[in-house]
Amino acid sequence: MAGMDEFVDRLNPDMCLVTAAARGERAGCLVGFASQCSLRPVRFVVWLSELNHTFRVARTAEVLAVHLLTREQHGLAELFGGHTGDEEDKFRDVRLREAYGGALVLEDAAAWFVGRILTRCGGGDHIGFVLDPVEWGARTSCGGPLLRLSDTVDIAPGHPVD
């Protein structure tokens, strides 16, 4: 796959922070694989690692919340990307509120939406959750460039990648 590395290494996607709540559990993680996947109707897909605590909560959830962070919110990205919900409550000191369907919205996010899970599909070591946006918002006071993959290379994953 060395040839494919030459392509993938050039990518620098926006990072998303995904939260899930189901059966009395809550979870969240930093996600680098996410994209709009349909124009009409608007659909969005987020890919969660099967090794991740958030995946285990999301597989029984009805909705997920997807958040955009700015570069200035690196600390929030490090909390949700560099720690695991298996070992700690990442939400303990985070401002959040409950939204549509019990979704957890981080109040400090630059922008967010809640999506109803339409389907789940396999894709290697990640599962794609195709979302139908049902609620959204943004903070006008939270400007600046969005957090991108290159801004997070210093964050060691809370879970191993293999």
mmCIF file with all atom_site columns, C-alpha atoms in Angstrom:
data_model
loop_
_atom_site.group_PDB
_atom_site.id
_atom_site.type_symbol
_atom_site.label_atom_id
_atom_site.label_alt_id
_atom_site.label_comp_id
_atom_site.label_asym_id
_atom_site.label_entity_id
_atom_site.label_seq_id
_atom_site.pdbx_PDB_ins_code
_atom_site.Cartn_x
_atom_site.Cartn_y
_atom_site.Cartn_z
_atom_site.occupancy
_atom_site.B_iso_or_equiv
_atom_site.pdbx_formal_charge
_atom_site.auth_seq_id
_atom_site.auth_comp_id
_atom_site.auth_asym_id
_atom_site.auth_atom_id
_atom_site.pdbx_PDB_model_num
ATOM 1   C CA . MET A 1 1   ? 0.000   0.000  0.000  1.00 0.00 ? 1   MET A CA 1
ATOM 2   C CA . ALA A 1 2   ? 3.030   2.306  -0.154 1.00 0.00 ? 2   ALA A CA 1
ATOM 3   C CA . GLY A 1 3   ? 1.707   3.840  -3.381 1.00 0.00 ? 3   GLY A CA 1
ATOM 4   C CA . MET A 1 4   ? -1.607  4.671  -1.755 1.00 0.00 ? 4   MET A CA 1
ATOM 5   C CA . ASP A 1 5   ? 0.252   6.400  1.099  1.00 0.00 ? 5   ASP A CA 1
ATOM 6   C CA . GLU A 1 6   ? 1.439   8.990  -1.426 1.00 0.00 ? 6   GLU A CA 1
ATOM 7   C CA . PHE A 1 7   ? -2.195  9.895  -2.080 1.00 0.00 ? 7   PHE A CA 1
ATOM 8   C CA . VAL A 1 8   ? -3.557  9.650  1.472  1.00 0.00 ? 8   VAL A CA 1
ATOM 9   C CA . ASP A 1 9   ? -0.661  11.593 2.990  1.00 0.00 ? 9   ASP A CA 1
ATOM 10  C CA . ARG A 1 10  ? -1.706  14.635 0.939  1.00 0.00 ? 10  ARG A CA 1
ATOM 11  C CA . LEU A 1 11  ? -5.177  14.752 2.472  1.00 0.00 ? 11  LEU A CA 1
ATOM 12  C CA . ASN A 1 12  ? -5.904  17.187 5.285  1.00 0.00 ? 12  ASN A CA 1
ATOM 13  C CA . PRO A 1 13  ? -9.606  16.852 6.140  1.00 0.00 ? 13  PRO A CA 1
ATOM 14  C CA . ASP A 1 14  ? -11.560 18.819 8.703  1.00 0.00 ? 14  ASP A CA 1
ATOM 15  C CA . MET A 1 15  ? -11.822 16.907 11.956 1.00 0.00 ? 15  MET A CA 1
ATOM 16  C CA . CYS A 1 16  ? -15.212 16.240 13.534 1.00 0.00 ? 16  CYS A CA 1
ATOM 17  C CA . LEU A 1 17  ? -16.089 15.400 17.093 1.00 0.00 ? 17  LEU A CA 1
ATOM 18  C CA . VAL A 1 18  ? -18.906 12.842 17.251 1.00 0.00 ? 18  VAL A CA 1
ATOM 19  C CA . THR A 1 19  ? -21.029 12.147 20.318 1.00 0.00 ? 19  THR A CA 1
ATOM 20  C CA . ALA A 1 20  ? -23.423 9.277  20.963 1.00 0.00 ? 20  ALA A CA 1
ATOM 21  C CA . ALA A 1 21  ? -25.829 8.392  23.754 1.00 0.00 ? 21  ALA A CA 1
ATOM 22  C CA . ALA A 1 22  ? -27.764 5.145  24.164 1.00 0.00 ? 22  ALA A CA 1
ATOM 23  C CA . ARG A 1 23  ? -28.934 2.834  26.950 1.00 0.00 ? 23  ARG A CA 1
ATOM 24  C CA . GLY A 1 24  ? -27.681 5.166  29.669 1.00 0.00 ? 24  GLY A CA 1
ATOM 25  C CA . GLU A 1 25  ? -24.171 5.432  28.204 1.00 0.00 ? 25  GLU A CA 1
ATOM 26  C CA . ARG A 1 26  ? -22.563 8.412  26.534 1.00 0.00 ? 26  ARG A CA 1
ATOM 27  C CA . ALA A 1 27  ? -19.460 8.570  24.390 1.00 0.00 ? 27  ALA A CA 1
ATOM 28  C CA . GLY A 1 28  ? -17.571 10.845 22.052 1.00 0.00 ? 28  GLY A CA 1
ATOM 29  C CA . CYS A 1 29  ? -14.506 10.762 19.841 1.00 0.00 ? 29  CYS A CA 1
ATOM 30  C CA . LEU A 1 30  ? -12.493 12.744 17.347 1.00 0.00 ? 30  LEU A CA 1
ATOM 31  C CA . VAL A 1 31  ? -13.168 11.611 13.775 1.00 0.00 ? 31  VAL A CA 1
ATOM 32  C CA . GLY A 1 32  ? -11.072 12.189 10.680 1.00 0.00 ? 32  GLY A CA 1
ATOM 33  C CA . PHE A 1 33  ? -13.261 10.211 8.290  1.00 0.00 ? 33  PHE A CA 1
ATOM 34  C CA . ALA A 1 34  ? -16.479 12.161 7.654  1.00 0.00 ? 34  ALA A CA 1
ATOM 35  C CA . SER A 1 35  ? -18.169 13.768 4.671  1.00 0.00 ? 35  SER A CA 1
ATOM 36  C CA . GLN A 1 36  ? -21.369 14.953 3.142  1.00 0.00 ? 36  GLN A CA 1
ATOM 37  C CA . CYS A 1 37  ? -22.501 12.035 0.970  1.00 0.00 ? 37  CYS A CA 1
ATOM 38  C CA . SER A 1 38  ? -25.673 13.328 -0.732 1.00 0.00 ? 38  SER A CA 1
ATOM 39  C CA . LEU A 1 39  ? -26.961 16.667 -2.009 1.00 0.00 ? 39  LEU A CA 1
ATOM 40  C CA . ARG A 1 40  ? -30.716 16.031 -2.130 1.00 0.00 ? 40  ARG A CA 1
ATOM 41  C CA . PRO A 1 41  ? -31.601 15.007 0.408  1.00 0.00 ? 41  PRO A CA 1
ATOM 42  C CA . VAL A 1 42  ? -28.586 16.181 2.416  1.00 0.00 ? 42  VAL A CA 1
ATOM 43  C CA . ARG A 1 43  ? -26.864 13.227 4.041  1.00 0.00 ? 43  ARG A CA 1
ATOM 44  C CA . PHE A 1 44  ? -23.613 12.998 5.984  1.00 0.00 ? 44  PHE A CA 1
ATOM 45  C CA . VAL A 1 45  ? -21.507 9.961  6.889  1.00 0.00 ? 45  VAL A CA 1
ATOM 46  C CA . VAL A 1 46  ? -19.151 9.542  9.826  1.00 0.00 ? 46  VAL A CA 1
ATOM 47  C CA . TRP A 1 47  ? -16.843 6.548  10.117 1.00 0.00 ? 47  TRP A CA 1
ATOM 48  C CA . LEU A 1 48  ? -16.190 5.106  13.578 1.00 0.00 ? 48  LEU A CA 1
ATOM 49  C CA . SER A 1 49  ? -13.515 2.573  14.454 1.00 0.00 ? 49  SER A CA 1
ATOM 50  C CA . GLU A 1 50  ? -14.909 -0.722 15.688 1.00 0.00 ? 50  GLU A CA 1
ATOM 51  C CA . LEU A 1 51  ? -12.313 -0.609 18.500 1.00 0.00 ? 51  LEU A CA 1
ATOM 52  C CA . ASN A 1 52  ? -13.660 2.687  19.827 1.00 0.00 ? 52  ASN A CA 1
ATOM 53  C CA . HIS A 1 53  ? -15.955 3.119  22.851 1.00 0.00 ? 53  HIS A CA 1
ATOM 54  C CA . THR A 1 54  ? -18.010 5.590  20.810 1.00 0.00 ? 54  THR A CA 1
ATOM 55  C CA . PHE A 1 55  ? -18.676 2.907  18.200 1.00 0.00 ? 55  PHE A CA 1
ATOM 56  C CA . ARG A 1 56  ? -20.010 0.545  20.849 1.00 0.00 ? 56  ARG A CA 1
ATOM 57  C CA . VAL A 1 57  ? -22.450 3.192  22.098 1.00 0.00 ? 57  VAL A CA 1
ATOM 58  C CA . ALA A 1 58  ? -23.344 4.419  18.591 1.00 0.00 ? 58  ALA A CA 1
ATOM 59  C CA . ARG A 1 59  ? -24.285 0.968  17.302 1.00 0.00 ? 59  ARG A CA 1
ATOM 60  C CA . THR A 1 60  ? -27.423 1.054  19.482 1.00 0.00 ? 60  THR A CA 1
ATOM 61  C CA . ALA A 1 61  ? -28.078 4.811  19.236 1.00 0.00 ? 61  ALA A CA 1
ATOM 62  C CA . GLU A 1 62  ? -30.785 6.349  17.079 1.00 0.00 ? 62  GLU A CA 1
ATOM 63  C CA . VAL A 1 63  ? -28.979 9.683  16.557 1.00 0.00 ? 63  VAL A CA 1
ATOM 64  C CA . LEU A 1 64  ? -25.442 11.054 16.584 1.00 0.00 ? 64  LEU A CA 1
ATOM 65  C CA . ALA A 1 65  ? -24.228 14.620 17.036 1.00 0.00 ? 65  ALA A CA 1
ATOM 66  C CA . VAL A 1 66  ? -21.412 15.844 14.787 1.00 0.00 ? 66  VAL A CA 1
ATOM 67  C CA . HIS A 1 67  ? -19.393 18.899 15.827 1.00 0.00 ? 67  HIS A CA 1
ATOM 68  C CA . LEU A 1 68  ? -16.853 21.119 14.103 1.00 0.00 ? 68  LEU A CA 1
ATOM 69  C CA . LEU A 1 69  ? -14.047 22.613 16.168 1.00 0.00 ? 69  LEU A CA 1
ATOM 70  C CA . THR A 1 70  ? -11.697 25.488 15.442 1.00 0.00 ? 70  THR A CA 1
ATOM 71  C CA . ARG A 1 71  ? -7.912  25.281 15.731 1.00 0.00 ? 71  ARG A CA 1
ATOM 72  C CA . GLU A 1 72  ? -8.162  27.162 19.032 1.00 0.00 ? 72  GLU A CA 1
ATOM 73  C CA . GLN A 1 73  ? -10.139 24.204 20.442 1.00 0.00 ? 73  GLN A CA 1
ATOM 74  C CA . HIS A 1 74  ? -7.209  21.795 20.254 1.00 0.00 ? 74  HIS A CA 1
ATOM 75  C CA . GLY A 1 75  ? -7.660  20.958 23.962 1.00 0.00 ? 75  GLY A CA 1
ATOM 76  C CA . LEU A 1 76  ? -11.192 19.690 23.339 1.00 0.00 ? 76  LEU A CA 1
ATOM 77  C CA . ALA A 1 77  ? -9.914  17.661 20.389 1.00 0.00 ? 77  ALA A CA 1
ATOM 78  C CA . GLU A 1 78  ? -7.165  16.190 22.570 1.00 0.00 ? 78  GLU A CA 1
ATOM 79  C CA . LEU A 1 79  ? -9.689  15.237 25.267 1.00 0.00 ? 79  LEU A CA 1
ATOM 80  C CA . PHE A 1 80  ? -11.965 13.381 22.838 1.00 0.00 ? 80  PHE A CA 1
ATOM 81  C CA . GLY A 1 81  ? -9.205  12.032 20.577 1.00 0.00 ? 81  GLY A CA 1
ATOM 82  C CA . GLY A 1 82  ? -6.469  11.202 23.071 1.00 0.00 ? 82  GLY A CA 1
ATOM 83  C CA . HIS A 1 83  ? -8.513  9.637  25.863 1.00 0.00 ? 83  HIS A CA 1
ATOM 84  C CA . THR A 1 84  ? -10.923 6.722  25.936 1.00 0.00 ? 84  THR A CA 1
ATOM 85  C CA . GLY A 1 85  ? -14.385 6.624  27.433 1.00 0.00 ? 85  GLY A CA 1
ATOM 86  C CA . ASP A 1 86  ? -13.558 3.093  28.562 1.00 0.00 ? 86  ASP A CA 1
ATOM 87  C CA . GLU A 1 87  ? -11.383 4.632  31.283 1.00 0.00 ? 87  GLU A CA 1
ATOM 88  C CA . GLU A 1 88  ? -12.807 8.084  32.018 1.00 0.00 ? 88  GLU A CA 1
ATOM 89  C CA . ASP A 1 89  ? -15.834 10.362 31.653 1.00 0.00 ? 89  ASP A CA 1
ATOM 90  C CA . LYS A 1 90  ? -14.754 12.753 28.913 1.00 0.00 ? 90  LYS A CA 1
ATOM 91  C CA . PHE A 1 91  ? -17.908 14.820 29.437 1.00 0.00 ? 91  PHE A CA 1
ATOM 92  C CA . ARG A 1 92  ? -17.214 15.608 33.101 1.00 0.00 ? 92  ARG A CA 1
ATOM 93  C CA . ASP A 1 93  ? -15.938 19.164 32.532 1.00 0.00 ? 93  ASP A CA 1
ATOM 94  C CA . VAL A 1 94  ? -17.518 19.872 29.134 1.00 0.00 ? 94  VAL A CA 1
ATOM 95  C CA . ARG A 1 95  ? -20.480 22.187 28.604 1.00 0.00 ? 95  ARG A CA 1
ATOM 96  C CA . LEU A 1 96  ? -23.180 20.165 26.852 1.00 0.00 ? 96  LEU A CA 1
ATOM 97  C CA . ARG A 1 97  ? -26.902 19.935 26.419 1.00 0.00 ? 97  ARG A CA 1
ATOM 98  C CA . GLU A 1 98  ? -29.371 17.354 25.285 1.00 0.00 ? 98  GLU A CA 1
ATOM 99  C CA . ALA A 1 99  ? -30.797 17.839 21.797 1.00 0.00 ? 99  ALA A CA 1
ATOM 100 C CA . TYR A 1 100 ? -33.097 15.969 19.405 1.00 0.00 ? 100 TYR A CA 1
ATOM 101 C CA . GLY A 1 101 ? -33.497 12.298 20.295 1.00 0.00 ? 101 GLY A CA 1
ATOM 102 C CA . GLY A 1 102 ? -31.263 12.589 23.366 1.00 0.00 ? 102 GLY A CA 1
ATOM 103 C CA . ALA A 1 103 ? -28.177 13.572 21.337 1.00 0.00 ? 103 ALA A CA 1
ATOM 104 C CA . LEU A 1 104 ? -25.386 15.294 23.250 1.00 0.00 ? 104 LEU A CA 1
ATOM 105 C CA . VAL A 1 105 ? -24.405 18.679 21.816 1.00 0.00 ? 105 VAL A CA 1
ATOM 106 C CA . LEU A 1 106 ? -21.180 20.315 22.960 1.00 0.00 ? 106 LEU A CA 1
ATOM 107 C CA . GLU A 1 107 ? -22.055 23.941 23.577 1.00 0.00 ? 107 GLU A CA 1
ATOM 108 C CA . ASP A 1 108 ? -18.550 25.207 22.787 1.00 0.00 ? 108 ASP A CA 1
ATOM 109 C CA . ALA A 1 109 ? -18.399 23.682 19.295 1.00 0.00 ? 109 ALA A CA 1
ATOM 110 C CA . ALA A 1 110 ? -18.091 26.086 16.361 1.00 0.00 ? 110 ALA A CA 1
ATOM 111 C CA . ALA A 1 111 ? -20.957 24.327 14.572 1.00 0.00 ? 111 ALA A CA 1
ATOM 112 C CA . TRP A 1 112 ? -22.896 21.106 15.036 1.00 0.00 ? 112 TRP A CA 1
ATOM 113 C CA . PHE A 1 113 ? -25.751 18.996 13.758 1.00 0.00 ? 113 PHE A CA 1
ATOM 114 C CA . VAL A 1 114 ? -27.738 16.054 15.034 1.00 0.00 ? 114 VAL A CA 1
ATOM 115 C CA . GLY A 1 115 ? -28.433 13.312 12.542 1.00 0.00 ? 115 GLY A CA 1
ATOM 116 C CA . ARG A 1 116 ? -30.842 10.422 12.670 1.00 0.00 ? 116 ARG A CA 1
ATOM 117 C CA . ILE A 1 117 ? -28.948 7.228  11.784 1.00 0.00 ? 117 ILE A CA 1
ATOM 118 C CA . LEU A 1 118 ? -30.358 5.909  8.509  1.00 0.00 ? 118 LEU A CA 1
ATOM 119 C CA . THR A 1 119 ? -27.984 3.023  7.942  1.00 0.00 ? 119 THR A CA 1
ATOM 120 C CA . ARG A 1 120 ? -24.644 1.592  8.950  1.00 0.00 ? 120 ARG A CA 1
ATOM 121 C CA . CYS A 1 121 ? -22.194 0.171  6.439  1.00 0.00 ? 121 CYS A CA 1
ATOM 122 C CA . GLY A 1 122 ? -18.874 -1.614 6.684  1.00 0.00 ? 122 GLY A CA 1
ATOM 123 C CA . GLY A 1 123 ? -15.697 -0.151 5.296  1.00 0.00 ? 123 GLY A CA 1
ATOM 124 C CA . GLY A 1 124 ? -12.668 -2.040 6.555  1.00 0.00 ? 124 GLY A CA 1
ATOM 125 C CA . ASP A 1 125 ? -11.868 -1.369 10.220 1.00 0.00 ? 125 ASP A CA 1
ATOM 126 C CA . HIS A 1 126 ? -14.451 1.459  10.448 1.00 0.00 ? 126 HIS A CA 1
ATOM 127 C CA . ILE A 1 127 ? -18.242 1.446  10.197 1.00 0.00 ? 127 ILE A CA 1
ATOM 128 C CA . GLY A 1 128 ? -19.986 4.279  8.368  1.00 0.00 ? 128 GLY A CA 1
ATOM 129 C CA . PHE A 1 129 ? -23.049 5.843  9.984  1.00 0.00 ? 129 PHE A CA 1
ATOM 130 C CA . VAL A 1 130 ? -25.155 7.608  7.343  1.00 0.00 ? 130 VAL A CA 1
ATOM 131 C CA . LEU A 1 131 ? -26.996 10.490 8.985  1.00 0.00 ? 131 LEU A CA 1
ATOM 132 C CA . ASP A 1 132 ? -30.129 12.451 8.123  1.00 0.00 ? 132 ASP A CA 1
ATOM 133 C CA . PRO A 1 133 ? -29.635 15.927 9.676  1.00 0.00 ? 133 PRO A CA 1
ATOM 134 C CA . VAL A 1 134 ? -32.611 16.905 11.848 1.00 0.00 ? 134 VAL A CA 1
ATOM 135 C CA . GLU A 1 135 ? -31.250 19.740 14.028 1.00 0.00 ? 135 GLU A CA 1
ATOM 136 C CA . TRP A 1 136 ? -28.234 22.058 13.732 1.00 0.00 ? 136 TRP A CA 1
ATOM 137 C CA . GLY A 1 137 ? -26.612 25.209 14.990 1.00 0.00 ? 137 GLY A CA 1
ATOM 138 C CA . ALA A 1 138 ? -23.468 27.337 15.089 1.00 0.00 ? 138 ALA A CA 1
ATOM 139 C CA . ARG A 1 139 ? -21.776 29.784 17.431 1.00 0.00 ? 139 ARG A CA 1
ATOM 140 C CA . THR A 1 140 ? -21.213 33.105 15.727 1.00 0.00 ? 140 THR A CA 1
ATOM 141 C CA . SER A 1 141 ? -18.621 33.994 18.365 1.00 0.00 ? 141 SER A CA 1
ATOM 142 C CA . CYS A 1 142 ? -16.530 30.920 17.545 1.00 0.00 ? 142 CYS A CA 1
ATOM 143 C CA . GLY A 1 143 ? -14.708 31.915 14.377 1.00 0.00 ? 143 GLY A CA 1
ATOM 144 C CA . GLY A 1 144 ? -11.337 31.062 13.023 1.00 0.00 ? 144 GLY A CA 1
ATOM 145 C CA . PRO A 1 145 ? -10.063 28.245 10.833 1.00 0.00 ? 145 PRO A CA 1
ATOM 146 C CA . LEU A 1 146 ? -11.497 24.795 11.418 1.00 0.00 ? 146 LEU A CA 1
ATOM 147 C CA . LEU A 1 147 ? -9.425  22.098 13.075 1.00 0.00 ? 147 LEU A CA 1
ATOM 148 C CA . ARG A 1 148 ? -7.843  19.888 10.442 1.00 0.00 ? 148 ARG A CA 1
ATOM 149 C CA . LEU A 1 149 ? -5.965  16.607 10.496 1.00 0.00 ? 149 LEU A CA 1
ATOM 150 C CA . SER A 1 150 ? -2.598  18.387 10.366 1.00 0.00 ? 150 SER A CA 1
ATOM 151 C CA . ASP A 1 151 ? -3.542  20.257 13.565 1.00 0.00 ? 151 ASP A CA 1
ATOM 152 C CA . THR A 1 152 ? -4.041  16.985 15.457 1.00 0.00 ? 152 THR A CA 1
ATOM 153 C CA . VAL A 1 153 ? -0.959  14.934 14.566 1.00 0.00 ? 153 VAL A CA 1
ATOM 154 C CA . ASP A 1 154 ? 0.347   15.475 18.114 1.00 0.00 ? 154 ASP A CA 1
ATOM 155 C CA . ILE A 1 155 ? -2.684  13.704 19.640 1.00 0.00 ? 155 ILE A CA 1
ATOM 156 C CA . ALA A 1 156 ? -1.957  10.062 20.476 1.00 0.00 ? 156 ALA A CA 1
ATOM 157 C CA . PRO A 1 157 ? -5.145  8.022  19.942 1.00 0.00 ? 157 PRO A CA 1
ATOM 158 C CA . GLY A 1 158 ? -6.993  6.943  23.084 1.00 0.00 ? 158 GLY A CA 1
ATOM 159 C CA . HIS A 1 159 ? -7.423  3.517  21.482 1.00 0.00 ? 159 HIS A CA 1
ATOM 160 C CA . PRO A 1 160 ? -4.896  1.643  19.359 1.00 0.00 ? 160 PRO A CA 1
ATOM 161 C CA . VAL A 1 161 ? -5.525  1.829  15.632 1.00 0.00 ? 161 VAL A CA 1
ATOM 162 C CA . ASP A 1 162 ? -5.085  -1.944 15.210 1.00 0.00 ? 162 ASP A CA 1
#
